[in-house]
Coordinates of C-alpha atoms in Angstrom, one line a residue:
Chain A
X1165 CA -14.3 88.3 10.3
X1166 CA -14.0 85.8 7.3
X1167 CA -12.0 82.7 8.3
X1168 CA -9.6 83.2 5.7
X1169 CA -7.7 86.0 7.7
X1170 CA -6.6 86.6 10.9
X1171 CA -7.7 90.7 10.9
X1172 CA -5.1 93.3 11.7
X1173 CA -3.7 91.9 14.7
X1174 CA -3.1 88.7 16.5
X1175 CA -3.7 89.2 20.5
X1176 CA -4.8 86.1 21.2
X1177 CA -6.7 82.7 21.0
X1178 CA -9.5 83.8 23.3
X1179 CA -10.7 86.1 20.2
X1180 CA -10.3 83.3 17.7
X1181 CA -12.4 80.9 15.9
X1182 CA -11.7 77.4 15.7
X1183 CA -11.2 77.9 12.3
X1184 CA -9.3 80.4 12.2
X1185 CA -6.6 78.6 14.5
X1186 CA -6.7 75.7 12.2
X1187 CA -6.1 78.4 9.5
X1188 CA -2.9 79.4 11.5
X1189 CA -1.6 75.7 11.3
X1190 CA -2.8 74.6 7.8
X1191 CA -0.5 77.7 6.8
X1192 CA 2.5 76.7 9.1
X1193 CA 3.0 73.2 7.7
X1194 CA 4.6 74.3 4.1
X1195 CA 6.8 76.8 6.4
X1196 CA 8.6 73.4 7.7
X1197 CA 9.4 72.7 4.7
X1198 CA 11.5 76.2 3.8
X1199 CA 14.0 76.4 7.1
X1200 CA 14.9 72.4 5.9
X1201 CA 16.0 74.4 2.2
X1202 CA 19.4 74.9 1.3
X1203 CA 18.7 78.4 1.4
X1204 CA 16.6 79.5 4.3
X1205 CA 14.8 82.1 2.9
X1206 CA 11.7 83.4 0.8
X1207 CA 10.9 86.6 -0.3
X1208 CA 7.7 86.7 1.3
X1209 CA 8.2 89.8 3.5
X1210 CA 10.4 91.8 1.2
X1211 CA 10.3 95.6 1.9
X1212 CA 8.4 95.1 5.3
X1213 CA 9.5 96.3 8.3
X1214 CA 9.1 94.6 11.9
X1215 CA 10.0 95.8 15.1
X1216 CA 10.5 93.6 18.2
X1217 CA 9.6 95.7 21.3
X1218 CA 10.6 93.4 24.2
X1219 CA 9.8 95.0 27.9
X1220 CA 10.4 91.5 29.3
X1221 CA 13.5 89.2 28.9
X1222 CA 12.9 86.5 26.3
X1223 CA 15.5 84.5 24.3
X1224 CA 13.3 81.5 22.5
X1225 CA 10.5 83.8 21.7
X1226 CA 12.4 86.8 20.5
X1227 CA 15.0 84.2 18.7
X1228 CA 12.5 82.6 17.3
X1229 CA 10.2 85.7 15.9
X1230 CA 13.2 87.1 14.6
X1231 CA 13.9 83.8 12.6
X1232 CA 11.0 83.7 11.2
X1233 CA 10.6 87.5 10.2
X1234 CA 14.3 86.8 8.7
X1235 CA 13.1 83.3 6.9
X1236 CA 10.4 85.4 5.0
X1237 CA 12.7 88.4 4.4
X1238 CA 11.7 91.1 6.5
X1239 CA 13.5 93.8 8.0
X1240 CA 13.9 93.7 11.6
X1241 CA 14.9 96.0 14.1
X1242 CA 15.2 94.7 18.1
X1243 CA 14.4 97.0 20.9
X1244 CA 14.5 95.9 23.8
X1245 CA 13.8 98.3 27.0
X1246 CA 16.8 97.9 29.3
X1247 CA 18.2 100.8 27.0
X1248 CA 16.1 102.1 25.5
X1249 CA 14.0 105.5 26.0
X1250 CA 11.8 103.2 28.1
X1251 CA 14.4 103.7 30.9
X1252 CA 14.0 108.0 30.5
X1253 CA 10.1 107.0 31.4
X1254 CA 9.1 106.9 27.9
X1255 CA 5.3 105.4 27.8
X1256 CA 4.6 102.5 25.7
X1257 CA 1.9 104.4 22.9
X1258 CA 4.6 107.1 22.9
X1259 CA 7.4 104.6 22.1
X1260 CA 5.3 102.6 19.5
X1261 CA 3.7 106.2 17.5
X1262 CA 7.7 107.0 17.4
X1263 CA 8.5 103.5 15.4
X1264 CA 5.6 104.2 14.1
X1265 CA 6.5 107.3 12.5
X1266 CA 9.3 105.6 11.2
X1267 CA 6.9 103.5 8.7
X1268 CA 6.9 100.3 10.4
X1269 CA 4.5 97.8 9.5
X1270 CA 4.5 95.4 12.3
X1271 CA 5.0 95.1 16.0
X1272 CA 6.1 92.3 17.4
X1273 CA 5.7 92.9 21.4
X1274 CA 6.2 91.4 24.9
X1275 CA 5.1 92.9 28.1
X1276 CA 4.9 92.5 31.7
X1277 CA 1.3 94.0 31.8
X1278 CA -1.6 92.2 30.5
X1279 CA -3.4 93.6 27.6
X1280 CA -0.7 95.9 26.8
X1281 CA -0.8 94.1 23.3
X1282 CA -4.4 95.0 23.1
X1283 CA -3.6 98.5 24.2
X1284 CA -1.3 98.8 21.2
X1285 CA -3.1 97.4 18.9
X1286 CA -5.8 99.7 19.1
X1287 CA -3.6 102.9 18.9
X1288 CA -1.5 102.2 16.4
X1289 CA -2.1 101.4 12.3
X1290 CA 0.9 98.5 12.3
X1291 CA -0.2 94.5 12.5
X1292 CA 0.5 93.9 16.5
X1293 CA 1.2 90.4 17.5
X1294 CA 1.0 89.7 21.0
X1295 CA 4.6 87.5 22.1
X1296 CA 3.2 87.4 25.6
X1297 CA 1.4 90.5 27.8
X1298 CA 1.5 89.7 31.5
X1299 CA -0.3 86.5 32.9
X1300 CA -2.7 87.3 29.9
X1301 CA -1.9 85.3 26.7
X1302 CA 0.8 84.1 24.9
X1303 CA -1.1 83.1 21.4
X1304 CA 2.4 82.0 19.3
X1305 CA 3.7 79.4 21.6
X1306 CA -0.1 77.7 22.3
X1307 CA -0.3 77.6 18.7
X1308 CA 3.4 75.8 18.4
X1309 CA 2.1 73.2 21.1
X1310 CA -1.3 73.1 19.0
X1311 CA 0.7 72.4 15.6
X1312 CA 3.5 69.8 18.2
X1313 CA 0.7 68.1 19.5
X1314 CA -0.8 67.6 15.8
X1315 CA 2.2 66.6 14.7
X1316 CA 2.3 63.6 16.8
X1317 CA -1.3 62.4 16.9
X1318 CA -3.1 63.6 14.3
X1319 CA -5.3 65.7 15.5
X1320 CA -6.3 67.5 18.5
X1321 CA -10.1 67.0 18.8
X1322 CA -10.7 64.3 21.9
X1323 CA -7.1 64.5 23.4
X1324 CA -6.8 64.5 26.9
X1325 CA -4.1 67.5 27.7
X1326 CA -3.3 68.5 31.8
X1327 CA -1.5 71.9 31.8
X1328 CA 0.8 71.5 35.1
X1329 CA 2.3 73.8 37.3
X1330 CA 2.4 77.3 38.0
X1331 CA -1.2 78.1 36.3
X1332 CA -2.1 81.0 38.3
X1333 CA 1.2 82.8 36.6
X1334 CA 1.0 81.5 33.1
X1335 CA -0.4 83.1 29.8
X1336 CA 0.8 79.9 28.3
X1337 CA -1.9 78.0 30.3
X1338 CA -4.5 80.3 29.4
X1339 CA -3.7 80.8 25.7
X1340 CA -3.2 77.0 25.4
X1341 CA -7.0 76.2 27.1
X1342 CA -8.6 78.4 24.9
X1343 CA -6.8 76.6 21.5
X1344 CA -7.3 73.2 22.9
X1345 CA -11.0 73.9 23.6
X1346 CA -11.9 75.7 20.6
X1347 CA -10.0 72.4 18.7
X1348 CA -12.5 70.3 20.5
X1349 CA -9.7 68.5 23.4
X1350 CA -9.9 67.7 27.0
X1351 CA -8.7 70.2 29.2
X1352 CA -7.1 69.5 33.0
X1353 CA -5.3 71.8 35.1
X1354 CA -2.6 70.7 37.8
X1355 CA -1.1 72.3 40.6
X1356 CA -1.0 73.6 44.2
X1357 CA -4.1 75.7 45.0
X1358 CA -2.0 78.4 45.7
X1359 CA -0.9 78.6 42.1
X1360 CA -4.7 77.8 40.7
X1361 CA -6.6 81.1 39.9
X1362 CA -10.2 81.3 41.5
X1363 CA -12.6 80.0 39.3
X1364 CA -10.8 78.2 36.6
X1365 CA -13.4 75.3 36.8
X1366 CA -15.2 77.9 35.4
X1367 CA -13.4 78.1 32.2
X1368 CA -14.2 74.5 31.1
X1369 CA -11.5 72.8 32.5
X1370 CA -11.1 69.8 34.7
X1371 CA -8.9 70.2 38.1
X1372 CA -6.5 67.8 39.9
X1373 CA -5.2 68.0 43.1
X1374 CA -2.3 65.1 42.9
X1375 CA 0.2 64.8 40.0
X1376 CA -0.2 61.1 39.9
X1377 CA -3.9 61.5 39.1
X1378 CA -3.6 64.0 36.2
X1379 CA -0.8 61.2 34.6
X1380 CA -3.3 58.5 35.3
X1381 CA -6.4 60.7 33.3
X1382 CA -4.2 62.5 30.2
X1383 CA -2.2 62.3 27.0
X1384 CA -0.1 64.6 27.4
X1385 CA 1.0 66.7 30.2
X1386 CA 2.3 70.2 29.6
X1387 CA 4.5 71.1 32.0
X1388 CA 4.7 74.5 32.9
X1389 CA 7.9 77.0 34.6
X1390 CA 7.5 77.5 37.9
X1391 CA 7.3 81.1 37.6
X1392 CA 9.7 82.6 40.1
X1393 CA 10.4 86.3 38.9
X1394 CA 6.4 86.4 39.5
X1395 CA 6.0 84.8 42.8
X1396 CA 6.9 88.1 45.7
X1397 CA 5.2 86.4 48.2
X1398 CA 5.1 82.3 49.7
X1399 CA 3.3 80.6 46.8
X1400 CA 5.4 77.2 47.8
X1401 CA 7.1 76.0 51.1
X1402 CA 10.2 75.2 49.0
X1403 CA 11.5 74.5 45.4
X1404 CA 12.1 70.7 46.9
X1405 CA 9.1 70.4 48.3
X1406 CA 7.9 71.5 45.3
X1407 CA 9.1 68.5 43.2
X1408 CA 8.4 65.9 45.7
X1409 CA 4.9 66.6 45.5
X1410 CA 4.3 68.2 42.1
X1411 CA 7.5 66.9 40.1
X1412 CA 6.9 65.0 36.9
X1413 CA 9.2 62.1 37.1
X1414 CA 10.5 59.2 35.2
X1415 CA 8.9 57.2 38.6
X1416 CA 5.6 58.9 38.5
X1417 CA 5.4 58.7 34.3
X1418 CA 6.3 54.8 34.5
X1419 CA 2.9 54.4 37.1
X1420 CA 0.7 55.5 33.6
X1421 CA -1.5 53.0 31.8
X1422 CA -0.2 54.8 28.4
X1423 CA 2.9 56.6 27.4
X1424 CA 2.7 60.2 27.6
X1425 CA 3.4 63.0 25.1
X1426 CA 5.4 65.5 27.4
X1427 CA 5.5 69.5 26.4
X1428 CA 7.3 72.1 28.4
X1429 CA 7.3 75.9 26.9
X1430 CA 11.0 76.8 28.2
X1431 CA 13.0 77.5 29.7
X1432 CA 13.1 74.5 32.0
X1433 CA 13.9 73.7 35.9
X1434 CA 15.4 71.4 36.0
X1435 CA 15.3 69.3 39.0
X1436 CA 11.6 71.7 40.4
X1437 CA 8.9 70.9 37.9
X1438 CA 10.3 68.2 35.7
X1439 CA 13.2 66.0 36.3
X1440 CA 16.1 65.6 33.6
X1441 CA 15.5 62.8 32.7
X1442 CA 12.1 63.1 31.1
X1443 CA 12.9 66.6 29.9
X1444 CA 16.0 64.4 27.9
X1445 CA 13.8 61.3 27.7
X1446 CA 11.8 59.6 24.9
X1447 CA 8.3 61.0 25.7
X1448 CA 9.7 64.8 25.5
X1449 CA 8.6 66.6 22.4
X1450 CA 10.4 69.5 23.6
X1451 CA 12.8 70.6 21.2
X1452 CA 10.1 69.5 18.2
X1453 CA 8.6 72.3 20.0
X1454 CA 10.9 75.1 19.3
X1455 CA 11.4 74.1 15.6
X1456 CA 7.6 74.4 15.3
X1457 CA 7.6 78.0 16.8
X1458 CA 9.3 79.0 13.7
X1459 CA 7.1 77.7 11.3
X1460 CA 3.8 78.9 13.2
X1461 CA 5.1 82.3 13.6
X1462 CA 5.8 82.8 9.7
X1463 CA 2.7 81.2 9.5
X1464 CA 0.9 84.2 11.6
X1465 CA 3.6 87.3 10.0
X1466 CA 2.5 86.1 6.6
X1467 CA -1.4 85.8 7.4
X1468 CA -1.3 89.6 8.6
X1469 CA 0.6 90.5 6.3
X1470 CA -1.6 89.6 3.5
X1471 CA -4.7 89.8 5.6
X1472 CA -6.1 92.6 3.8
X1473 CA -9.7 91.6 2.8
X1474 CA -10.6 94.8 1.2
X1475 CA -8.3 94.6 -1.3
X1476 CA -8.4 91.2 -1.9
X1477 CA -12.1 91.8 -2.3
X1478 CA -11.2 94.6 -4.9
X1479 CA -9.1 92.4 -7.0
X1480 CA -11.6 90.1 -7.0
X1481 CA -13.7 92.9 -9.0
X1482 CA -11.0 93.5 -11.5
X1483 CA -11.7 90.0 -13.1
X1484 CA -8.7 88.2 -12.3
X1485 CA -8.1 85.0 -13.6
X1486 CA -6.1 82.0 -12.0
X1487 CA -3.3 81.3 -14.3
Chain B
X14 CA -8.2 82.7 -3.5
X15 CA -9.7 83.3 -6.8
X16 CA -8.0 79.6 -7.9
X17 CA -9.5 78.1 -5.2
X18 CA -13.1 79.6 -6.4
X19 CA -12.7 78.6 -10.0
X20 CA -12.0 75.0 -8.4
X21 CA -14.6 74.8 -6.8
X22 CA -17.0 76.2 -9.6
X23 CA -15.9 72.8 -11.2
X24 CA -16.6 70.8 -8.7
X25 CA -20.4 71.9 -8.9
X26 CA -20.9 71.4 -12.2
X27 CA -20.2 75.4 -13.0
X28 CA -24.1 76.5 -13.5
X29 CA -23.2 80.0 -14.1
X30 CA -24.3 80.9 -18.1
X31 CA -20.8 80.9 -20.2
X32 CA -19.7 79.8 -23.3
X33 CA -17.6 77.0 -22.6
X34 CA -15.6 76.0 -25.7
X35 CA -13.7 72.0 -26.0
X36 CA -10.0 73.1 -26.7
X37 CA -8.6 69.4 -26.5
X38 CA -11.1 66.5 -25.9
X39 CA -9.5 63.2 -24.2
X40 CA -7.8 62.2 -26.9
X41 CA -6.6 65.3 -28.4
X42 CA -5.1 65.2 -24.9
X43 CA -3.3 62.3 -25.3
X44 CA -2.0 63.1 -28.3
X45 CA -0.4 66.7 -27.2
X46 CA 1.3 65.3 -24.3
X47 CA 3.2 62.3 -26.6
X48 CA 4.6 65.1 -28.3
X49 CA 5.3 67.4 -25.5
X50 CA 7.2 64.1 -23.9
X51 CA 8.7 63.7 -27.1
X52 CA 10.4 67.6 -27.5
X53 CA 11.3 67.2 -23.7
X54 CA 13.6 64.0 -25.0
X55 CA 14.9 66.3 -27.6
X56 CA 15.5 69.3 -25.7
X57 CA 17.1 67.5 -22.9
X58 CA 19.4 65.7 -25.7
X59 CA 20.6 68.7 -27.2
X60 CA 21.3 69.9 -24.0
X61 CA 23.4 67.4 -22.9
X62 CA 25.3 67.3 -26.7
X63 CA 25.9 70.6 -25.9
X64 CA 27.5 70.1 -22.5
X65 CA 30.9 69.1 -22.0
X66 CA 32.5 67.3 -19.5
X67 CA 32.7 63.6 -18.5
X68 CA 29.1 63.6 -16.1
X69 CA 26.0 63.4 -18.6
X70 CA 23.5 66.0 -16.9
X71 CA 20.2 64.4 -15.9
X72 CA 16.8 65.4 -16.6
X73 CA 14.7 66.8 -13.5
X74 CA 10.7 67.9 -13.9
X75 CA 9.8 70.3 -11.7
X76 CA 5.7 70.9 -11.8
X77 CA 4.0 73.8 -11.0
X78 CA 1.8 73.6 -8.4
X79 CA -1.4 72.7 -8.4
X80 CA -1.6 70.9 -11.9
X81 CA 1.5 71.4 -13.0
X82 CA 2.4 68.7 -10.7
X83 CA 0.6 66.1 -12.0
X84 CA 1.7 67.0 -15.8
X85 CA 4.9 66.7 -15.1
X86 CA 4.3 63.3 -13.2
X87 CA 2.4 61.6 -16.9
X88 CA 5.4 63.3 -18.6
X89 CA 8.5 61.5 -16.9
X90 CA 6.6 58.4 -17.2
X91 CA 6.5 59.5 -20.9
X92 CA 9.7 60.6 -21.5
X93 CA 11.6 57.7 -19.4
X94 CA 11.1 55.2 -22.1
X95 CA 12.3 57.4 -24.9
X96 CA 15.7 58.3 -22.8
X97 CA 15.9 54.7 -21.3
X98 CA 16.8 55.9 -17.5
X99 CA 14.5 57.3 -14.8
X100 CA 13.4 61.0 -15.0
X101 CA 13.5 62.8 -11.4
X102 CA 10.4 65.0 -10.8
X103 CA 9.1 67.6 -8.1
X104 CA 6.6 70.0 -7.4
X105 CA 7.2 74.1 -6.4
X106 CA 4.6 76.1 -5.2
X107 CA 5.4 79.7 -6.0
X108 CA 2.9 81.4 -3.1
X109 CA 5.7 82.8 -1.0
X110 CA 7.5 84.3 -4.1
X111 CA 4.2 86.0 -6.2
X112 CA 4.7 89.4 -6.0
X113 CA 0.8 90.4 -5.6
X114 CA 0.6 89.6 -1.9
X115 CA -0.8 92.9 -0.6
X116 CA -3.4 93.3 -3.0
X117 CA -4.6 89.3 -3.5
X118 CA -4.1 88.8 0.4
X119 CA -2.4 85.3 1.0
X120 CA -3.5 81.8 -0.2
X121 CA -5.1 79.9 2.1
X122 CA -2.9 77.1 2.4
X123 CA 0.0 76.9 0.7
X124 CA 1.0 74.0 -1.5
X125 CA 4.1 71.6 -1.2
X126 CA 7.6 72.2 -2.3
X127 CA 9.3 69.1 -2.8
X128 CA 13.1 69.3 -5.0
X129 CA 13.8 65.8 -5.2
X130 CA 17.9 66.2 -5.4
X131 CA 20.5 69.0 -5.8
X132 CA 19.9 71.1 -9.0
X133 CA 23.0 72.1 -9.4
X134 CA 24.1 71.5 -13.0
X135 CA 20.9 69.3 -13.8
X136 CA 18.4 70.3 -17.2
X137 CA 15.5 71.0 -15.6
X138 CA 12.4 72.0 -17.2
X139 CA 9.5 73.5 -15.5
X140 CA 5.7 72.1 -16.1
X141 CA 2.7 74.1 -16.0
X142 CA -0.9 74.1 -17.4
X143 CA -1.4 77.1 -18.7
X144 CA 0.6 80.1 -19.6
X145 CA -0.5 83.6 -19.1
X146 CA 0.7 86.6 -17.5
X147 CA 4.6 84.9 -17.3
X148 CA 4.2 86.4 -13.5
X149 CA 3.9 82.6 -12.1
X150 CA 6.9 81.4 -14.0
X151 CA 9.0 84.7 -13.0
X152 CA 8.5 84.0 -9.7
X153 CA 9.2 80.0 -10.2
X154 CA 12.6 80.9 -12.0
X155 CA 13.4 82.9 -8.5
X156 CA 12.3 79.9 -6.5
X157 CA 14.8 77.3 -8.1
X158 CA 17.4 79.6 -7.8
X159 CA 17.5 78.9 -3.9
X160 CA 17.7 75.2 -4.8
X161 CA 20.4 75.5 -7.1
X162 CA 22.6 76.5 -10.1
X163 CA 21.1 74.1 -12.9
X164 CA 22.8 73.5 -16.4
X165 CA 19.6 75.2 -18.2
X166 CA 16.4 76.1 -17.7
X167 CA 13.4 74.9 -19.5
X168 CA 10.0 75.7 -19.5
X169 CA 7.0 73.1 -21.3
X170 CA 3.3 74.5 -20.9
X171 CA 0.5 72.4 -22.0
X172 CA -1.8 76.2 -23.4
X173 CA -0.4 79.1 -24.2
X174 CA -2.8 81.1 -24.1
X175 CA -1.2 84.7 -24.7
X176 CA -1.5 87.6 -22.8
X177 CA 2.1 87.7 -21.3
X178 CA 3.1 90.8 -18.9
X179 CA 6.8 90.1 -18.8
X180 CA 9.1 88.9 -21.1
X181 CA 8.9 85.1 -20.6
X182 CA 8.4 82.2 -23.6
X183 CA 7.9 78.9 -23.5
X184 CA 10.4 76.4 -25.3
X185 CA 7.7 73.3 -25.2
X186 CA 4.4 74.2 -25.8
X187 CA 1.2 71.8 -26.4
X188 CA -1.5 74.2 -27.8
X189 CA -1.3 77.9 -28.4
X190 CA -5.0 79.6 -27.8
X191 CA -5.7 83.1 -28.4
X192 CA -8.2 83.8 -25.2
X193 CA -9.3 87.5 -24.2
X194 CA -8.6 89.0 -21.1
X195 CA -11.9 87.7 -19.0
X196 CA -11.5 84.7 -20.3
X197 CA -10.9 81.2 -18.4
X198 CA -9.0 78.6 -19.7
X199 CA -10.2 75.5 -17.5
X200 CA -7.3 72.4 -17.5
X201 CA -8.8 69.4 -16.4
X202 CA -7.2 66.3 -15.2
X203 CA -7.6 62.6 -14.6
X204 CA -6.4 62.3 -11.3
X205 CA -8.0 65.4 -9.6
X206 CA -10.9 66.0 -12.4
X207 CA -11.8 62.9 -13.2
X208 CA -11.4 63.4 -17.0
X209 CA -8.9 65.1 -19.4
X210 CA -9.9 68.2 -20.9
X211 CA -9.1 71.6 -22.4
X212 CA -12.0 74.2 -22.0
X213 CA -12.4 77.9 -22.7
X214 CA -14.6 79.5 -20.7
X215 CA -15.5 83.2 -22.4
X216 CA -16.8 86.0 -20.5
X217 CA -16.0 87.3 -17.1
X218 CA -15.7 84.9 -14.4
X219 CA -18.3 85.3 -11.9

């Protein structure tokens, strides 16, 4: 796959190259630039179709896909399966060939099983992009934190990142290990073993045991949601507990040698994983966060969009010249 | 992509066989853009004679991206003297408006956009290097329109070079060139060349 496109789909960051992530980002930064315009819009997209098929309940992600599809002129259409046809026991490839036969030319989905992007993606002829399958990935939002975490340094190659909380749960964690270690940074994990998957040492990464040591050793700390739609059985003795021990405070983040960058995907609880104050405090990059989701996800609809190598390969062969 | 291949043909010294023609040396250079500064003073002042109310309009350069940019840039420093007040400039980049995208596949990296103030009753006159198709400048007419309602739209290219597919002219232009359809016509600049120069380049590009 040339480095120059993404390929039909984007599942992903596990399948991607480093420079192909770097691709993704290089692209978002002039898509700041056009939600700061009087007019909000390009014409981009025009004529293209996109349907967002959300089987799990999302506001930032869908909110902010929809923005963006909107921002490069798409048309959009928002299905969501409370209902829908999903309820009557529909299947997910018979739901998608439907849309499909509808001549739609991109997917936009999010759903409880992992890989159901995947599954998608290989049945159907639309660009898929994966807003989250399961506890698998969730590729837009690690690249938002990838393009955040830029933003503020620099770079990402040689910063030291600990991904907090509810790992076991979170395609956020995984998709965000894979980007930061294909973009050459230090990768922690912190958490309760109950919420720590088997064998995630494996994976590259570094693991803590006590909050206080993870603030002493990183850069950042992302900070993820305590996952409770997920947990059926006693992951944790109690939400309190749960912040006494594993809370990132303003107390805890004053005891660092450096001030940290803080990230938290959304939505937040208050008061269990991170305490108001730093959620509302200096350090938070939060809300630069969810401005950057926009930009990164026009960044990836316009990529796959255009990410037609054999015909950009067949104009090359026409002789055409750069004005 | 195939600008960013001609680029960096350039940047190696282009070893490929053409004929490579000198359409303006440094000094012929020189010489077009003092009068390309020169009709931008006059087109702006008939502009604003032709304008009525009590606010004078004000001139605004808006550059093509890539070299556009930096055209505009040596004009306003050109033109200010002859008007005697500061000339506002910006750059557009007209990827996310082109209407090829399904069959080029998209730019790598998308240039910067940057309208310096509200164009709304301003003369503005768009800068480019070379003139072609009339597809770029189509799309950069649709571009400004989201920034604004301006006074009147100009356009100044330093080569025409023929060949138009839509029904676009130029009001400024430095040197007209009659080039075939293979042909390259290679604008070099100071500040990312490291020279100024007009070549033609004959033949298909490889």
């Amino acid at each position: 796959m040339s480095e120059r496109s993404l390929g039909k789909d984007l599942l992903g960051l596990e399948s991607l190259t480093a420079e192909q992530i770097t691709l993704i980002l290089d692209t978002a930064e002039p898509f700041k630039e056009v939600s700061e315009r009087p007019i909000k819009k390009v014409p981009t997209l025009r004529g293209k179709t996109i349907v967002n098929l959300f089987f799990e309940a999302s506001t930032r992600t869908r909110i902010s896909f929809e923005f963006a599809e909107k921002r490069l002129s798409a048309d959009t259409v928002n299905v969501a399966a409370l209902g829908s046809s999903v309820q009557k026991g529909e299947t997910l490839v018979d739901t998608a060939r439907n849309l499909e036969a509808m001549r739609i030319d991109m997917v936009v989905i999010r759903h409880p099983s992992s890989g159901a992007a995947q599954f998608l993606a290989e049945r159907i002829r639309s660009n898929v992009v994966n807003a989250g399958d399961g506890t698998h990935e969730h590729p837009t939002q690690a690249l938002l934190d990838l393009l955040t975490l830029r933003d503020k340094f620099g770079r990402i190659a040689g910063l030291k990142v600990c991904i907090c909380g509810d790992v076991l749960h979170s395609r956020v964690a995984r998709s965000n290990i894979w980007g930061l270690l294909k973009l050459g940074a230090e990768v922690a994990v912190c958490g309760p073993p109950s919420l720590m998957p088997l064998g995630i040492e494996e994976l590259g990464v570094t693991v803590f045991r006590r909050i206080e040591d993870a603030i002493q050793w990183a850069d950042v700390l992302n900070v993820l949601r305590l996952q409770l739609e997920r947990m059926h059985a006693g992951f944790i003795p109690s939400l309190r507990e749960y912040y006494r021990v594993f809370g990132v405070t303003v107390e805890r983040l004053e005891r660092a040698p450096k001030d940290l960058v803080i990230l938290h995907p959304g939505p937040m609880n208050r008061g269990v994983e991170i305490d108001s104050r730093v959620a509302d405090g200096p350090h938070s990059v939060i809300l630069h966060q969810v401005t950057n989701g926009v930009a990164v996800r026009m960044a990836v609809l316009y990529l796959l969009a255009g990410g037609r190598p054999e015909l950009a390969e067949a104009a090359k062969g026409k002789g055409e010249v750069a004005e | 992509m195939t600008g960013i291949r001609v680029l960096s043909n350039l940047a190696s010294g282009m070893t490929v066989a053409h004929k490579r023609n000198s359409l303006l040396d440094a000094r012929g250079f020189q010489r077009v853009l003092k009068r390309l500064a020169k009709e931008i003073a006059d087109f702006f002042k008939s502009t604003a004679a032709e304008m009525e109310g009590p606010e004078r309009p004000r001139l605004v350069l808006i550059g093509i991206q890539r070299r556009g940019v930096e055209l505009a840039e040596r004009l306003a420093r050109l033109v200010e003297p002859m008007l005697g007040e500061p000339v506002a400039t910006g750059a557009l980049d007209i990827t996310l408006y082109r209407d090829d995208l399904e069959t080029i596949g998209p730019r790598p990296v998308v240039g910067e956009t940057r309208i310096p103030e509200s164009l709304d009753g301003k003369c503005v006159v768009i800068v480019d290097d070379v003139l072609y198709t009339g597809r770029t400048v189509r799309a950069a007419l649709d571009e400004l329109a989201d920034f604004g309602r301006p006074a009147r739209i100009g356009l100044c290219v330093l080569i025409d070079r023929g060949g138009r597919e839509l029904p676009i002219q130029a009001d400024i232009v430095g040197k007209r060139v009659k080039a075939k359809r293979g042909d390259r016509v290679d604008v070099l600049l100071n500040e990312v060349d490291g020279r100024d120069a007009v070549e033609l380049v004959s033949g298909r590009a490889a």
